[in-house]
Every structure is written in C-alpha cells, then in structure tokens.
PDB file of C-alpha atoms in Angstrom:
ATOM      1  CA  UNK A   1    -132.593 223.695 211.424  1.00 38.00           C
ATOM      2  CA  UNK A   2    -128.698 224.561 211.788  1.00 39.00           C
ATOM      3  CA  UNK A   3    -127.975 227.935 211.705  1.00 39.00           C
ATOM      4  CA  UNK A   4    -126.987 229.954 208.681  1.00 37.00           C
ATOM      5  CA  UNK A   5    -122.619 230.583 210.393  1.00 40.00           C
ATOM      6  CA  UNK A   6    -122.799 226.926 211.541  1.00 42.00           C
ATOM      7  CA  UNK A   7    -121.016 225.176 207.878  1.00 48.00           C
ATOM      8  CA  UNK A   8    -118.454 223.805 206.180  1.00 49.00           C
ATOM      9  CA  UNK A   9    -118.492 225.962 203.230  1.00 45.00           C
ATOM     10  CA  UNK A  10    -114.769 227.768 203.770  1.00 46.00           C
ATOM     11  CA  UNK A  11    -112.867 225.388 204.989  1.00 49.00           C
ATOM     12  CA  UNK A  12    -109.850 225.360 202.778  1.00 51.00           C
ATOM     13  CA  UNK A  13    -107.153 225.402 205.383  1.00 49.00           C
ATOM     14  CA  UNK A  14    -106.767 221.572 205.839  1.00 53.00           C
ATOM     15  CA  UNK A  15    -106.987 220.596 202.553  1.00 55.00           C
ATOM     16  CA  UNK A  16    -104.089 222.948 201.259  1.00 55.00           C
ATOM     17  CA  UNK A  17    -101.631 221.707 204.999  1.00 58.00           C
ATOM     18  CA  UNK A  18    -102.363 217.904 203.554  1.00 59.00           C
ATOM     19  CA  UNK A  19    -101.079 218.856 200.216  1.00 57.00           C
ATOM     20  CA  UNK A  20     -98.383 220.398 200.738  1.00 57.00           C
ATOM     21  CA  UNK A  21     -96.851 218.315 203.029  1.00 59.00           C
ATOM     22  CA  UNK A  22     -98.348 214.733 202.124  1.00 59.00           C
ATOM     23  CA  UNK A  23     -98.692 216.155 198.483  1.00 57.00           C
ATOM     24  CA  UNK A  24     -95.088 214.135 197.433  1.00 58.00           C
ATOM     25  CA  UNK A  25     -96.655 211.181 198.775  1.00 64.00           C
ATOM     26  CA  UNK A  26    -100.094 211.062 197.562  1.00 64.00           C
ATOM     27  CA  UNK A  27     -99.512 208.315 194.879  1.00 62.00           C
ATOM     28  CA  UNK A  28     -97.662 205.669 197.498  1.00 67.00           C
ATOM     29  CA  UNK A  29    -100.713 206.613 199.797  1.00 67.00           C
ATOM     30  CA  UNK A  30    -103.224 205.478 197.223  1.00 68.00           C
ATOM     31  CA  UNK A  31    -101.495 202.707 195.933  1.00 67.00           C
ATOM     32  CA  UNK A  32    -101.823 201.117 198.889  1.00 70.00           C
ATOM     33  CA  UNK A  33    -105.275 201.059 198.874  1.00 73.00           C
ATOM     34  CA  UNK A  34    -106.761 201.013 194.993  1.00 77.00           C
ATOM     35  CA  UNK A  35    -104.854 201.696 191.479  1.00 81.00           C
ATOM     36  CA  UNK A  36    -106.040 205.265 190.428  1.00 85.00           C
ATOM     37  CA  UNK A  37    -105.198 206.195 187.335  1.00 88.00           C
ATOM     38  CA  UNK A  38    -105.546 209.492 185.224  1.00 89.00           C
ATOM     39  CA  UNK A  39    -106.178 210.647 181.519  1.00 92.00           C
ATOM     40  CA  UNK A  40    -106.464 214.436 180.165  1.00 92.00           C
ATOM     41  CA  UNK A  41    -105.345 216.543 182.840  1.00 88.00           C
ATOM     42  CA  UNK A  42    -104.345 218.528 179.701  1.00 88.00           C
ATOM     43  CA  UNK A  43    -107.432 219.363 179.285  1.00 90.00           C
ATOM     44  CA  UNK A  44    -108.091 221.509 182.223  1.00 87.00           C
ATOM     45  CA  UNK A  45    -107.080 224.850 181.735  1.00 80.00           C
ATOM     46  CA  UNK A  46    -104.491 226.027 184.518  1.00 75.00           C
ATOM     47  CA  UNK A  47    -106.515 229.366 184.249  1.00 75.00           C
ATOM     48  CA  UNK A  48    -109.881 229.503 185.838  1.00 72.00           C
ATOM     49  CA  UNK A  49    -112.352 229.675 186.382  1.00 86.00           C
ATOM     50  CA  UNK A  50    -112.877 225.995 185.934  1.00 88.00           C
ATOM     51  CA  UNK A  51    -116.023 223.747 186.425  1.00 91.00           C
ATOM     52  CA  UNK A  52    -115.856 220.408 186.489  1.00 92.00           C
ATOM     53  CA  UNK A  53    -119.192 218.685 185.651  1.00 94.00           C
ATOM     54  CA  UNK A  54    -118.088 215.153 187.187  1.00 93.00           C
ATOM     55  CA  UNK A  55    -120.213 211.756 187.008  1.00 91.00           C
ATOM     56  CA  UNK A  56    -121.609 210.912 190.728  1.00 90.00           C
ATOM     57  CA  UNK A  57    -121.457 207.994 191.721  1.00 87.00           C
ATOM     58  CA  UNK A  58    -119.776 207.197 194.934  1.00 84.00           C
ATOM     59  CA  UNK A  59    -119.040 209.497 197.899  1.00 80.00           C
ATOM     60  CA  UNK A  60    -115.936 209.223 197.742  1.00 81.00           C
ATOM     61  CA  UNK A  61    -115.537 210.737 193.618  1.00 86.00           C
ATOM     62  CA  UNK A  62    -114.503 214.064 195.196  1.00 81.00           C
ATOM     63  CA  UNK A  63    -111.719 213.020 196.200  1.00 78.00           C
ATOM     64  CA  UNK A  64    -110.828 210.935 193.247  1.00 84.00           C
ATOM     65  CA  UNK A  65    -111.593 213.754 190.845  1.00 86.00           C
ATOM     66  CA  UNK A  66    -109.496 215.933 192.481  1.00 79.00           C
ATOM     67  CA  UNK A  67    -105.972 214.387 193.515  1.00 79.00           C
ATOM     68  CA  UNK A  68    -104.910 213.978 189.748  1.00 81.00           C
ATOM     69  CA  UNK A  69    -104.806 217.643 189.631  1.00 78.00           C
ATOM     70  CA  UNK A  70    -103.202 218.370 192.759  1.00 72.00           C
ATOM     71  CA  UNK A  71    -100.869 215.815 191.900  1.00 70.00           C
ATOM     72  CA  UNK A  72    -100.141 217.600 188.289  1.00 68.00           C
ATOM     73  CA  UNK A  73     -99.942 220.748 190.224  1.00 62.00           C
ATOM     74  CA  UNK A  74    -102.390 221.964 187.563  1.00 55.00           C
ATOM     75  CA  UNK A  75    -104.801 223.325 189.780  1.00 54.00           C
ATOM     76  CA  UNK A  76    -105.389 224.194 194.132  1.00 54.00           C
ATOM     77  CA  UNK A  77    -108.087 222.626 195.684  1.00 55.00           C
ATOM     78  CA  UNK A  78    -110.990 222.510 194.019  1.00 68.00           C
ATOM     79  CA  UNK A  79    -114.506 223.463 195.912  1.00 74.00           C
ATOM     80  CA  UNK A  80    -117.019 221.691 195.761  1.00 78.00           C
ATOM     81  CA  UNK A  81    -120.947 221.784 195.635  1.00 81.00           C
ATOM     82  CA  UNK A  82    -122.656 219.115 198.116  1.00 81.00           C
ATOM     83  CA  UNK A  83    -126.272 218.776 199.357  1.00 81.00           C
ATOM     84  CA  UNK A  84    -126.445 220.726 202.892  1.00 79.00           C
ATOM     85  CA  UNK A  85    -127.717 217.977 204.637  1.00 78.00           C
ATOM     86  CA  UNK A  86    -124.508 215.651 204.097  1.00 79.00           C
ATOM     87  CA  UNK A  87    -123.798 217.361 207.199  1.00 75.00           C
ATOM     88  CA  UNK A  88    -125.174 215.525 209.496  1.00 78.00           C
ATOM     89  CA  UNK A  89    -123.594 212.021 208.262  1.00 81.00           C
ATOM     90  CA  UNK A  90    -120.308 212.133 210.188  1.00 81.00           C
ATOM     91  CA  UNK A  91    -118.138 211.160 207.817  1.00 80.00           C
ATOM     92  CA  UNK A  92    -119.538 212.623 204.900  1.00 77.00           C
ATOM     93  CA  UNK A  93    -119.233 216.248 206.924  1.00 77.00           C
ATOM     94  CA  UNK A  94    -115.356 215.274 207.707  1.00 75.00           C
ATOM     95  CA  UNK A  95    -115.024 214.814 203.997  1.00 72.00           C
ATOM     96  CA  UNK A  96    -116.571 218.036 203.515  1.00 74.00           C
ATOM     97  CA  UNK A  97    -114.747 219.595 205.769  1.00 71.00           C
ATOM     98  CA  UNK A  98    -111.476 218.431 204.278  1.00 69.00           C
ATOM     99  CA  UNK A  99    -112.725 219.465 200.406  1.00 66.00           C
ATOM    100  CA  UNK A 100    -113.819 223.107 201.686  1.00 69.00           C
ATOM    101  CA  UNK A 101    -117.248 222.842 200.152  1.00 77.00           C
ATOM    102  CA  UNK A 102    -119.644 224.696 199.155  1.00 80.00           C
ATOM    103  CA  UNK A 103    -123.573 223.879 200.733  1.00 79.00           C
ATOM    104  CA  UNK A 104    -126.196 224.437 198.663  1.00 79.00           C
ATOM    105  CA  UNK A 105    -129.886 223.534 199.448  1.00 76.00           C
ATOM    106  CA  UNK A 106    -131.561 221.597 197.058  1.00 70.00           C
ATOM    107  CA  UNK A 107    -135.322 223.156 196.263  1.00 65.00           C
ATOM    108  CA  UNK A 108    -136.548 219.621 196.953  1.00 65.00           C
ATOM    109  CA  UNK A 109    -134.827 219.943 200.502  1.00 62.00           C
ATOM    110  CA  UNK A 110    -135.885 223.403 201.879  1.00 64.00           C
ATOM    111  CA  UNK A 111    -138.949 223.302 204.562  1.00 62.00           C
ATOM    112  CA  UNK A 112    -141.882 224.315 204.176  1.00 62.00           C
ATOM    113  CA  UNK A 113    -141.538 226.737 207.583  1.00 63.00           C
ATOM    114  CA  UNK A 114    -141.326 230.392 206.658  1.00 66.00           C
ATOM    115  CA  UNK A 115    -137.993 230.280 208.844  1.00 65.00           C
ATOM    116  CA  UNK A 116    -136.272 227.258 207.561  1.00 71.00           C
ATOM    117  CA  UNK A 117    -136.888 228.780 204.265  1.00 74.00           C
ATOM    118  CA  UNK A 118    -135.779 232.098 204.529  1.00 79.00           C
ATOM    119  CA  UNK A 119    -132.676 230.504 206.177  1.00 78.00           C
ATOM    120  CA  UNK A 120    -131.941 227.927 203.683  1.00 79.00           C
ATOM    121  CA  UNK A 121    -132.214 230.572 200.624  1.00 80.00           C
ATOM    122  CA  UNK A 122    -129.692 232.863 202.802  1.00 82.00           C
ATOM    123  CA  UNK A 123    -126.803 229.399 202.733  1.00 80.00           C
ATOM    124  CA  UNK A 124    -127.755 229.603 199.119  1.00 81.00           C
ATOM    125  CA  UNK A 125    -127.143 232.908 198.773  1.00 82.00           C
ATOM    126  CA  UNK A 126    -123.755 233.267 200.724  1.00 81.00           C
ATOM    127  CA  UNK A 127    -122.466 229.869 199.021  1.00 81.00           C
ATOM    128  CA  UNK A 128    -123.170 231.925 195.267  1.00 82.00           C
ATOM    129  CA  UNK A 129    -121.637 234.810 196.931  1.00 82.00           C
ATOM    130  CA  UNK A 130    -118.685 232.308 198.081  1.00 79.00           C
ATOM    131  CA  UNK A 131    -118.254 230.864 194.487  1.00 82.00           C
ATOM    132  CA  UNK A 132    -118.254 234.667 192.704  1.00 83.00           C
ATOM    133  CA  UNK A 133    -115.265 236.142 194.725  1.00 79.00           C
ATOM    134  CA  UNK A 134    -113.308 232.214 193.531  1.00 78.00           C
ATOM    135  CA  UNK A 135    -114.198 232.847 190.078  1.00 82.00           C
ATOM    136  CA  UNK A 136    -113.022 236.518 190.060  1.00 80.00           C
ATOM    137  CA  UNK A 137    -109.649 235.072 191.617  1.00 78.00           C
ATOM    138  CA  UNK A 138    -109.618 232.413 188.584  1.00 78.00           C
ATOM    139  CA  UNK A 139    -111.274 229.779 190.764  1.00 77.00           C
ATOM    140  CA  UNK A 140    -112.312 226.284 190.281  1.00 80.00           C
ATOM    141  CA  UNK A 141    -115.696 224.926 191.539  1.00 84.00           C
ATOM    142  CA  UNK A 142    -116.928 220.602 190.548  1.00 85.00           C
ATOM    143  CA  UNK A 143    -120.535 220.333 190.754  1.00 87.00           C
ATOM    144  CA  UNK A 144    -122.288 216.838 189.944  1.00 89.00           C
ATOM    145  CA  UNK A 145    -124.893 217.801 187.927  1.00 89.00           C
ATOM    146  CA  UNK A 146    -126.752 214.307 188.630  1.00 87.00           C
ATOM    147  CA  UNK A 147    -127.125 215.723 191.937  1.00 81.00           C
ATOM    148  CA  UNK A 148    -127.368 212.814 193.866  1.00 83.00           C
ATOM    149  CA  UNK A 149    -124.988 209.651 193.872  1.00 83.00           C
ATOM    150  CA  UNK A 150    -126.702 207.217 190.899  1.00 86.00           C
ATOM    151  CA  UNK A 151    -125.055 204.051 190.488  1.00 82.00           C
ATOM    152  CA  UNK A 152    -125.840 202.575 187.733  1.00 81.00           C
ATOM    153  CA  UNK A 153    -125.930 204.230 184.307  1.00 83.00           C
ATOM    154  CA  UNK A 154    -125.729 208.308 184.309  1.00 88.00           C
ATOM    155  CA  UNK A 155    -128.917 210.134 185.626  1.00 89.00           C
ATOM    156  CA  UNK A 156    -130.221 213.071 184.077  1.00 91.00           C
ATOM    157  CA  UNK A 157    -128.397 216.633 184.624  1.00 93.00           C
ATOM    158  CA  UNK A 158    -129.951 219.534 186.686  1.00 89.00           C
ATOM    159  CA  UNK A 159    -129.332 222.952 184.807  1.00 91.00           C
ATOM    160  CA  UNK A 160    -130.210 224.926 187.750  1.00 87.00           C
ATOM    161  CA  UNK A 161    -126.504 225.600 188.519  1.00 87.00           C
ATOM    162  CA  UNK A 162    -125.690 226.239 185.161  1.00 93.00           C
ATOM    163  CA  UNK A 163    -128.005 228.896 184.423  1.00 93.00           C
ATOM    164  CA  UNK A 164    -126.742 230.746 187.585  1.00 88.00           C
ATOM    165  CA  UNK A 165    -123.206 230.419 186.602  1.00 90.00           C
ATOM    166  CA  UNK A 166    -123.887 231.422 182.958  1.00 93.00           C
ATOM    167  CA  UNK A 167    -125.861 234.380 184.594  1.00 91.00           C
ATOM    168  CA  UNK A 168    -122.711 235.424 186.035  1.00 88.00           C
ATOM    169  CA  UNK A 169    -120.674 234.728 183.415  1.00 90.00           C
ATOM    170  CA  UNK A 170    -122.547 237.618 181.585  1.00 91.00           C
ATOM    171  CA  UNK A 171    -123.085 239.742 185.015  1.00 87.00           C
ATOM    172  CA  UNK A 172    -119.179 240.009 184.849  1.00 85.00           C
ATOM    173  CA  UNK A 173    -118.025 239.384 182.047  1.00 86.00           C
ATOM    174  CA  UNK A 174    -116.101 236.457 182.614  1.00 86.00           C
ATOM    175  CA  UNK A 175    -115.486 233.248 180.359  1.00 88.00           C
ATOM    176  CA  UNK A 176    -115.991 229.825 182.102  1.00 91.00           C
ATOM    177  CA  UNK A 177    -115.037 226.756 180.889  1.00 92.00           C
ATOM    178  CA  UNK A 178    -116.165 223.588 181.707  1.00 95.00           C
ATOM    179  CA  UNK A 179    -115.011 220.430 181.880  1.00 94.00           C
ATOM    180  CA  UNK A 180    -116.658 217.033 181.436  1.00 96.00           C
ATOM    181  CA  UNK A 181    -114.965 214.243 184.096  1.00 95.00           C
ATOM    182  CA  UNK A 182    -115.784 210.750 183.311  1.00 94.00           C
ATOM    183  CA  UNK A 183    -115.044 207.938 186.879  1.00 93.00           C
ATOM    184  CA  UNK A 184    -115.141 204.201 185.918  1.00 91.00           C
ATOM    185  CA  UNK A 185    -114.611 201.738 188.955  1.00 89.00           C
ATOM    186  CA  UNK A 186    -113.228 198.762 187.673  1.00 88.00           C
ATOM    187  CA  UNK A 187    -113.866 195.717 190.341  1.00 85.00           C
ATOM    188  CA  UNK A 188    -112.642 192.301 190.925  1.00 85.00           C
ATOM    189  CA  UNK A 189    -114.557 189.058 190.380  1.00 86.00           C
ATOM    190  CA  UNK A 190    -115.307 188.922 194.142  1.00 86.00           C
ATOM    191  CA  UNK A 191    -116.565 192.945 193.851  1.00 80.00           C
ATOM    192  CA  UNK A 192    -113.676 194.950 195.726  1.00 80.00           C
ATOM    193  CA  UNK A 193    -112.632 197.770 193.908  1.00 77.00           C
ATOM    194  CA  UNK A 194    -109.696 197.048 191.884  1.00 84.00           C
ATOM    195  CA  UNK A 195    -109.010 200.084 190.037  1.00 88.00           C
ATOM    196  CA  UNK A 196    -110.453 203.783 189.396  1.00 90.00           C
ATOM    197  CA  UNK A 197    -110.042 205.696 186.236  1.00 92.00           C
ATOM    198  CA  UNK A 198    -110.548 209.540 186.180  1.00 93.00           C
ATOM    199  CA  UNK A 199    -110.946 210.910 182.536  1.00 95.00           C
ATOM    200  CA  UNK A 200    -111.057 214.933 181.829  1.00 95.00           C
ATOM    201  CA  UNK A 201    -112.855 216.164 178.686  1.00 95.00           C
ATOM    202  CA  UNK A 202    -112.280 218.341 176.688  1.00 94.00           C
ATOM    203  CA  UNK A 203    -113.271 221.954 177.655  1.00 93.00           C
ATOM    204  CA  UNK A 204    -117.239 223.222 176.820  1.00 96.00           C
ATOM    205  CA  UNK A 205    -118.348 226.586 176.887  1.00 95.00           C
ATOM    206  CA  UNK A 206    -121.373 228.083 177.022  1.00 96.00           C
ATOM    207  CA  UNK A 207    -122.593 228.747 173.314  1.00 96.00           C
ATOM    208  CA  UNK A 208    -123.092 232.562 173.181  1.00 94.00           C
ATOM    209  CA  UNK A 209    -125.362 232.010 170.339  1.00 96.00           C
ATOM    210  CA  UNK A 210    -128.161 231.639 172.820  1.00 96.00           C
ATOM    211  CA  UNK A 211    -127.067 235.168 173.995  1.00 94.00           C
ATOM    212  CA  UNK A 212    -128.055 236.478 178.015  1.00 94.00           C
ATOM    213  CA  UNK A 213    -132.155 236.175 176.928  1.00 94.00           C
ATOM    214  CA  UNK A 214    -131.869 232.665 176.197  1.00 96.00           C
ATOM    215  CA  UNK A 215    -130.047 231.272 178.685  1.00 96.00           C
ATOM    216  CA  UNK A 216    -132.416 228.626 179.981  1.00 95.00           C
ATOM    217  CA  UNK A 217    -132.565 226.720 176.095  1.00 97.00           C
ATOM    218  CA  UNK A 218    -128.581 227.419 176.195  1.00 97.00           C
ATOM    219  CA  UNK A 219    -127.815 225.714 179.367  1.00 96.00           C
ATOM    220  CA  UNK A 220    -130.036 222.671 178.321  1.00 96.00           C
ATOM    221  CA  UNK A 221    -127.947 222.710 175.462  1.00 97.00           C
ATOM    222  CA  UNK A 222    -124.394 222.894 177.505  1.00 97.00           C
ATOM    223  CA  UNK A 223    -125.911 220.709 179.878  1.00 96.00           C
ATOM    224  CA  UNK A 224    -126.504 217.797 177.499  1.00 96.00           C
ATOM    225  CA  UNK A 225    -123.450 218.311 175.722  1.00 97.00           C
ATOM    226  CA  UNK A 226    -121.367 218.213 179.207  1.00 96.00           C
ATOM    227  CA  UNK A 227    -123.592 214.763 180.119  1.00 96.00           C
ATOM    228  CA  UNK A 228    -122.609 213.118 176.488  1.00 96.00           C
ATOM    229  CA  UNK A 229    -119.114 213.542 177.375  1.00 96.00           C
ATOM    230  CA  UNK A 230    -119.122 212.149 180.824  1.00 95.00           C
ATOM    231  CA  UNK A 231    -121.502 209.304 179.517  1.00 93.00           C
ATOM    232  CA  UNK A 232    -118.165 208.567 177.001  1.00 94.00           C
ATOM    233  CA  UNK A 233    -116.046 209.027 179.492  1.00 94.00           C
ATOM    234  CA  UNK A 234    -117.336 206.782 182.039  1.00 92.00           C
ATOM    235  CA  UNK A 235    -117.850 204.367 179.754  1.00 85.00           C
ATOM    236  CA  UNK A 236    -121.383 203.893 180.505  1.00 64.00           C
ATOM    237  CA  UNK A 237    -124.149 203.391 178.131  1.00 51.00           C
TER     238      UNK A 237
END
C-alpha cells in the first residue's frame, strides 16, 4: 500500500510551465501527430466552478479534452479525477503527473485490511478536501463518470461523485455547472487515428427541485441527463 503523502494529486506546476511557454505552439505540435478539432468551447463558462462530465474512452482523452480550452484561454488547467492505482503504470502516472490530478479510490478498489482501508478513505478524503478549496477559487474539476475507459458504446454513469459535489454545492452555497464533453476518434481504413473531435455541451445544473433531501433521485436525474448529452455528442448510439 503507498502511503497517504506519496501522490500525484497537486501537481499543477508542470502543466501551467508547458502552457505558457509551448501554449503558442500547441496546435503545430498536434498537427503533427493527429487533426484535433473543437466545437462549443462557448459553452463552458469562464467562471467556475466547472465540471466536465467527459466520455472515457482512451487514456489519452484528458489531454484531448483539455487543450481546446487552454488553447481558447477559456479556462487553466483543469484537474482531474483518476483511479489511484493508475499510479503504478509508468506512463499513465507521468500523465498524471503532468494533468495535476486528483486520486480517488474506487470502493471496488480499497482492501479489505483495516489499514489499507483506513488509508485509502484518508486519499479520498484529502482529494475532496483538494477539490473544495478549487471550487471556492472558481475551479474546474473533469471526472469520467463511466469510470473506467469503455470502448465501445457509452457505459453506464456512477453518481457517487455527483452526489458529493451536489452535497457541497448546498454545504456552501455554491452553483456548479456542468458540462457534457462528447470525444469521437475518427480512424483510417487501415485503423490509425485520423482525426479527434472534442464537443462541449451545453451547461446542466443540478435541478433544485429535488432540494438537499433528495439528492440521491436528483443526481440520477443529472446524471442521465449529462450521459444523453455525451451519448449525442460522441456520436455513439
């Protein structure tokens, strides 16, 4: 079991060095490798705090999700949420590293041990800690809801992470929006990637119908309504 201090969760400093002094450059840089393209960055709200609710599936969608943005200068860095144990695949923790994410232990992953468990709530706890001092500086956090990479189709979306966020949204009184971000890889005949499209809905909100006592049945709601979007957006059935 790694030790609680031994992450990647605040790692920031990288990221924001690359973009601002390869940020100019960032569209020759991925030209050169695949045609990105970009629609709705008007949707995102330069005001946080932002979630974006992305489709997963490929490791490297956080980095496609997010250099649109930079790019528009609409938004820093955005954090993101990623399964604890990508640590220990080299280049996934690089990646990491370089996105200043955010660990989070699924329940599925958490040992049985009374240790490992007390220590893998505590990264839990100090990554929700993390993400409530970014929101009350108008942060923005991408989560993939699928919560593991699904490749065909769009799998089903966890509302764990929702409910905590709306939680907070009520503990301080905050409004977060959310927005749907549909990824279609477009390949040639012989299967190398060809092209990747990055789509951003347009913002959801929690409906405060549903009020703080009903937050489970509202999430579900949000949840589904986020997952119809990226399902459109992805353009997959």
């Amino acid at each position: 079991m790694v030790s609680v201090e031994s992450n990647w969760s605040f790692k920031k400093g990288i990221q924001r060095k690359i973009v601002k002094h390869f940020g100019p450059y960032i569209d020759d840089i991925i030209d050169k490798f695949v045609g990105l393209e970009a629609d709705g960055e008007e949707n995102v709200s330069k005001d946080g705090p932002i979630v974006l609710t992305p489709r997963h599936q490929h490791m490297f969608d956080p980095f496609f999700i997010t250099i649109p943005l930079l790019r528009s200068k609409l938004l820093y860095p955005t954090y993101l949420m990623a399964p604890y144990e990508l640590r220990n695949i080299p280049l996934a923790n690089r990646m990491l590293e370089f996105f200043g994410a955010i660990p989070w232990y699924r329940l599925k992953d958490i040992k049985s041990t009374k240790k490992d468990r007390r220590d893998s709530l505590k990264i839990n706890q100090n990554s929700l800690e993390h993400i409530k001092i970014d929101f009350n500086n108008n942060g923005h956090l991408a989560f993939f809801a699928e919560g593991k990479i699904v490749r065909e189709g769009l799998g089903p979306f966890s509302t764990r992470l929702f409910e905590w966020i709306t939680s907070y949204q009520y503990e301080c009184n905050v409004d977060i929006l959310y927005n749907p971000t549909g990824i279609e890889y477009i390949r040639k005949k012989n299967g190398n990637l060809k092209k990747v499209i990055v789509r951003y809905g347009k913002t959801e909100r929690y409906d405060k119908s549903y009020g703080p006592d009903r937050i489970k049945e509202g999430c579900k709601d949000l949840s589904e309504r986020c997952r119809d979007s990226v399902r459109k957006l992805s353009n997959s059935i």
